[in-house]
Short mmCIF file of C-alpha atoms in Angstrom, two decimals:
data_model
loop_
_atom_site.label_atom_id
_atom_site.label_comp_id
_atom_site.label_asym_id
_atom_site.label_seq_id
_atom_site.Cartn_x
_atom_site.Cartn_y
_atom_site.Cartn_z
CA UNK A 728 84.79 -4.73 -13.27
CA UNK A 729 84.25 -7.64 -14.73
CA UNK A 730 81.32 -9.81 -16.01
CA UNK A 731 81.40 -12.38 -13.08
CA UNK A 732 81.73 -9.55 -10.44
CA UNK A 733 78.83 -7.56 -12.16
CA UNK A 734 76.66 -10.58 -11.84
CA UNK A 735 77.24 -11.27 -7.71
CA UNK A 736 76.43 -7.41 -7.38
CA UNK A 737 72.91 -7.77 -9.70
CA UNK A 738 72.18 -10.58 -7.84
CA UNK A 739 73.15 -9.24 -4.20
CA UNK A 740 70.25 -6.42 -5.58
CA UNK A 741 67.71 -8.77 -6.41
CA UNK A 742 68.04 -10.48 -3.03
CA UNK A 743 67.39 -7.28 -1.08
CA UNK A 744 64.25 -5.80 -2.90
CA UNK A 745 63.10 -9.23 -2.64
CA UNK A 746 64.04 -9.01 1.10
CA UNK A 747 61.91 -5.77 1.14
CA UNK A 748 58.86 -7.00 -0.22
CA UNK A 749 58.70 -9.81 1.68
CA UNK A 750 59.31 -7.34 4.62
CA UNK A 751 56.84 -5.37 3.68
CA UNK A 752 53.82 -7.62 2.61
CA UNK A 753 54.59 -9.23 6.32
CA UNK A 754 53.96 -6.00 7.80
CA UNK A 755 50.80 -5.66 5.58
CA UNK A 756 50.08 -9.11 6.77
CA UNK A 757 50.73 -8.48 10.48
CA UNK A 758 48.26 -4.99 10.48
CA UNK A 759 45.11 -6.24 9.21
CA UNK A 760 42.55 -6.85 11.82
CA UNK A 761 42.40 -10.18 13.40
CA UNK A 762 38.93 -9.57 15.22
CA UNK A 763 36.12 -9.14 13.02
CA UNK A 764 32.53 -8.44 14.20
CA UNK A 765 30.60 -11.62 15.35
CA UNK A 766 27.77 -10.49 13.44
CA UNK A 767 26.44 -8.12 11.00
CA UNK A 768 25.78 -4.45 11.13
CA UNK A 769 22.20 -4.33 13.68
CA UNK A 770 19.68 -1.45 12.44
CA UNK A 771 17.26 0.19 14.91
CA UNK A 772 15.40 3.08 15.29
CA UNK A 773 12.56 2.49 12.98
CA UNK A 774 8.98 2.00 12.42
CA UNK A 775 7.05 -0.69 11.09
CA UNK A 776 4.74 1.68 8.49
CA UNK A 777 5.57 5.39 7.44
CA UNK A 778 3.40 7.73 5.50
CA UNK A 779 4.96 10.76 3.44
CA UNK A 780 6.00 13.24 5.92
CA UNK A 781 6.98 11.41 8.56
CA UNK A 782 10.41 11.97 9.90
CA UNK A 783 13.04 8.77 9.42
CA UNK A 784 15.51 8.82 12.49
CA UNK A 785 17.71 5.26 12.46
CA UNK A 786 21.29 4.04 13.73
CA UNK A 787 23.29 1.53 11.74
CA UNK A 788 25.66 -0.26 14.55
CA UNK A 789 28.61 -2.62 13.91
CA UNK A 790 30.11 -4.23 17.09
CA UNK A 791 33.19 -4.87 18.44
CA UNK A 792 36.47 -4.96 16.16
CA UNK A 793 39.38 -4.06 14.97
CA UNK A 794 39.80 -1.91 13.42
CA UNK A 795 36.15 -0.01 13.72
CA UNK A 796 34.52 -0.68 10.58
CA UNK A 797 32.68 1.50 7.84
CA UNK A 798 29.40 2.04 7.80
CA UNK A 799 27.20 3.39 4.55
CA UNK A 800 23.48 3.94 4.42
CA UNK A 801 21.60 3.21 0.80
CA UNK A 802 17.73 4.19 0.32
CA UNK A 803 16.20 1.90 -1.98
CA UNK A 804 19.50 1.06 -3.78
CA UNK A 805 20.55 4.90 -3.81
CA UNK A 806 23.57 6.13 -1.71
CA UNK A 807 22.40 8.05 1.35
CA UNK A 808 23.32 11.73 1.02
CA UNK A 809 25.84 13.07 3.26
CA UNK A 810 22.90 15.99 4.57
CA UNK A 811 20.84 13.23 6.02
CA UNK A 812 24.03 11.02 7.69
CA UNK A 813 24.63 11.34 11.82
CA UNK A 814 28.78 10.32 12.51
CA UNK A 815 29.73 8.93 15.50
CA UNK A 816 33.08 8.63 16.72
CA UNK A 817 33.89 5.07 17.21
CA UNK A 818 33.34 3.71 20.84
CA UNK A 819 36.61 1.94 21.97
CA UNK A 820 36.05 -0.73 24.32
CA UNK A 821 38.51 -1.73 27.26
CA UNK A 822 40.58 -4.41 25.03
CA UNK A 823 40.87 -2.59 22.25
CA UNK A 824 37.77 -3.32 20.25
CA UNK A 825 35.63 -0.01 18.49
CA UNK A 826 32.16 -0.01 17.69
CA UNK A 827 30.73 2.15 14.56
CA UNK A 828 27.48 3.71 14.80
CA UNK A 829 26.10 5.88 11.79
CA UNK A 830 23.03 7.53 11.76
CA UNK A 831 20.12 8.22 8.92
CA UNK A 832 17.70 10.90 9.41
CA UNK A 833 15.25 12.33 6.43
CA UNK A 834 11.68 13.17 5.73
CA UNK A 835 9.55 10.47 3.86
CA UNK A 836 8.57 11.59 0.27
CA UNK A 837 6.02 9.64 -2.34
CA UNK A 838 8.82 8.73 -4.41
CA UNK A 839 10.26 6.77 -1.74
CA UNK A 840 6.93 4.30 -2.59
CA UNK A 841 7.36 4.68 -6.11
CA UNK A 842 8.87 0.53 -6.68
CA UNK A 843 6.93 -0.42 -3.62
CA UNK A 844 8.16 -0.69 -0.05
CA UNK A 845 10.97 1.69 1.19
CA UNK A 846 14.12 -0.10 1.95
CA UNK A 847 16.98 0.82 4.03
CA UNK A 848 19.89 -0.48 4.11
CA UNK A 849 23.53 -0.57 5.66
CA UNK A 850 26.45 -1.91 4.72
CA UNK A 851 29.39 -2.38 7.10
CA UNK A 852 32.92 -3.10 5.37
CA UNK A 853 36.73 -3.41 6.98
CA UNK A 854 39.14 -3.43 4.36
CA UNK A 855 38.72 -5.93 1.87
CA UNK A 856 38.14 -9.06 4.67
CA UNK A 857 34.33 -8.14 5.53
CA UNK A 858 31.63 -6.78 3.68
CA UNK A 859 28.16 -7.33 5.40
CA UNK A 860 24.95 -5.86 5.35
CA UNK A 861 21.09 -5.74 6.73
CA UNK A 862 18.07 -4.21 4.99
CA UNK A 863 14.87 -3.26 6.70
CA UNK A 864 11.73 -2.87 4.22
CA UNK A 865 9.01 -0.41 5.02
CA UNK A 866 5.66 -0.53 4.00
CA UNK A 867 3.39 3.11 3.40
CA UNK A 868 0.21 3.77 4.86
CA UNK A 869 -1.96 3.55 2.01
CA UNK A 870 -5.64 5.28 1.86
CA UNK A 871 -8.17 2.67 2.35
CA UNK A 872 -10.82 2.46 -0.22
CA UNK A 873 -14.49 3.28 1.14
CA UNK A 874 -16.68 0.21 0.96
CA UNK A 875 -19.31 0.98 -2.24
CA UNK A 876 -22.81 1.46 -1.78
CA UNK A 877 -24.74 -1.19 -2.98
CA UNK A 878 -28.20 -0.31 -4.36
CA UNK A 879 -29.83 -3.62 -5.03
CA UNK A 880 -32.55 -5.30 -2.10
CA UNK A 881 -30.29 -8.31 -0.63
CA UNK A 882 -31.81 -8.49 2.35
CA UNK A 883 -35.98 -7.67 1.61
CA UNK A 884 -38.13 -11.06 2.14
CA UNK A 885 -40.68 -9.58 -0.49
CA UNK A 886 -39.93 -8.39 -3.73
CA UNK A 887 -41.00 -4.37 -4.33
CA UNK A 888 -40.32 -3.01 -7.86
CA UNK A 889 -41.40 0.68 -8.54
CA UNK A 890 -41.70 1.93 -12.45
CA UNK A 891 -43.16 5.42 -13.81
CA UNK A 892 -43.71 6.17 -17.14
CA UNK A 893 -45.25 9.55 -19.08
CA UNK A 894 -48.88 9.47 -19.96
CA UNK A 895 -49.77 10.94 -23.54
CA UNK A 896 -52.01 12.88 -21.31
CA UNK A 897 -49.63 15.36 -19.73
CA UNK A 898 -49.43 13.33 -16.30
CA UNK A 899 -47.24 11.03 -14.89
CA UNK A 900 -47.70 6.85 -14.03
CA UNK A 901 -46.55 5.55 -11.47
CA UNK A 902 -46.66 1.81 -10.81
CA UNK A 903 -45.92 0.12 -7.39
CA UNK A 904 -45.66 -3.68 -6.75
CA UNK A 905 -48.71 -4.15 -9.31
CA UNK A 906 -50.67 -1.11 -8.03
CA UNK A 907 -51.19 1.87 -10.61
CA UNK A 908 -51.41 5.35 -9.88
CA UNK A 909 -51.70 8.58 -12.52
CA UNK A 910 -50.76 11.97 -11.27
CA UNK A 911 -51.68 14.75 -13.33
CA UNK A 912 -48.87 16.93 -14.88
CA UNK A 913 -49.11 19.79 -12.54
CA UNK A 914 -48.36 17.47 -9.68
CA UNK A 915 -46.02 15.37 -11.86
CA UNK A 916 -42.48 17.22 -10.66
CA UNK A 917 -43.34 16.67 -6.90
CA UNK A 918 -44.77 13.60 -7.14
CA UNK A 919 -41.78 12.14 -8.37
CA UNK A 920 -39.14 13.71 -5.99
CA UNK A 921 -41.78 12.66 -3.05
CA UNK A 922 -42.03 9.19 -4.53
CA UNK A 923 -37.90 8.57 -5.00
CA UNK A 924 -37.50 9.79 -1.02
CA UNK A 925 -40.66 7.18 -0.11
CA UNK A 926 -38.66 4.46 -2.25
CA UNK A 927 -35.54 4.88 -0.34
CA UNK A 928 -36.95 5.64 2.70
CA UNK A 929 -38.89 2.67 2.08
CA UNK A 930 -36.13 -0.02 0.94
CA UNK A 931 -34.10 0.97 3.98
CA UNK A 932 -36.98 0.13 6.44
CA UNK A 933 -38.31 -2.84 5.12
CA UNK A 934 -41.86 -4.01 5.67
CA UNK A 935 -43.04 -0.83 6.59
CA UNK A 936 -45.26 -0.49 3.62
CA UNK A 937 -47.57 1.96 4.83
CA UNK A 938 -45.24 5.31 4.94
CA UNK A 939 -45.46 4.46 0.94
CA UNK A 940 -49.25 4.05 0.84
CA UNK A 941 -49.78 7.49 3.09
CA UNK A 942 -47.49 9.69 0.88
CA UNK A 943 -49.13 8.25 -2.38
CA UNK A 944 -52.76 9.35 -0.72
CA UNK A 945 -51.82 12.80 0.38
CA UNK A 946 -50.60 13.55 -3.10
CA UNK A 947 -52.91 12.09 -4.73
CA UNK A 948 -55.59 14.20 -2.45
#
């Protein structure tokens, strides 16, 4: 054979794997999808708040195409495990088109409101010609704070102010809005629980002056 001959065959070769791929990346061509979705993948299912323990039950639905496309669930950033995942066979529609549903199910933990919020998301994907997704963020229920007590007079027209003070004597002092009053030791203890309940009892009604003045004279007695 000779060198000229050798060449026509080579380059008859060429010509058909070139042929071939050609072929081939027009069938490649020809079989991906033509109908996408019109929109992106639509979540439903969920709540507006969770608190831990609650149960999590959501679909993930992509609409209408060809073919149907992939779905994935992420929890905060986190691939979804395949335990808590609901598959759905694709729903074929009368011209051709499939719909994908997925489904997420799990039970809400505190770590899921460790960064904040809990976010779900999905991702829907067809080959390497759509990649789409929606996220939902959650808040948590969190415990409301009870309102603190405040202990100061806001509200009292008059001023009161209440002091006591040990005597050197063994008894106790006890001065109300200028008035003095000296309870001998014996009667010290009870004077003073009697006398804390009378100032409460007395800042919470206010103006009613003489409950104080009565208990002062019946221990005094």
């Amino acid at each position: 054979m000779t060198r000229e001959s050798q060449g026509v065959i080579n380059s008859r070769r060429k010509r058909r794997i070139l042929e071939n791929r050609e072929f081939h990346a027009l069938q490649t061509h020809i079989s991906f999808p033509t109908d996408l979705p019109k929109e992106g993948p639509h979540i439903d299912g969920g709540r507006p708040r969770y608190t831990p323990g609650d149960s999590v039950r959501v679909n993930c639905t992509s609409s209408r195409s060809r073919p149907a496309a992939t779905l994935a669930w992420f929890i905060n950033g986190e691939p979804a495990e395949e335990a808590n995942l609901h598959r759905y066979p694709p729903v074929r529609d009368e011209d051709g088109l499939e719909t994908s549903i997925l489904g997420l199910e799990f039970r809400v933990r505190h770590k899921h409101f460790r960064k904040g919020d809990l976010k779900m998301k999905c991702l829907a994907t067809i080959a390497q010609l759509y990649w789409r997704s929606n996220e939902e963020s959650v808040e948590g229920d969190r415990p409301q704070k009870a309102p603190a007590l405040e202990s100061r007079e806001t509200l009292n027209p008059g001023k009161r102010e209440a002091s006591s003070h040990s005597s050197s004597s063994g008894g106790v002092s006890w001065t109300m809005n200028g008035s003095s009053s000296f309870i001998s030791s014996s009667r010290s203890l009870s004077f003073v629980l009697v006398a804390s309940v009378a100032l409460l009892l007395n800042n919470l009604c206010l103006g009613r002056t003489t409950l104080w003045g009565s208990l002062i004279m019946n221990i005094t007695r």
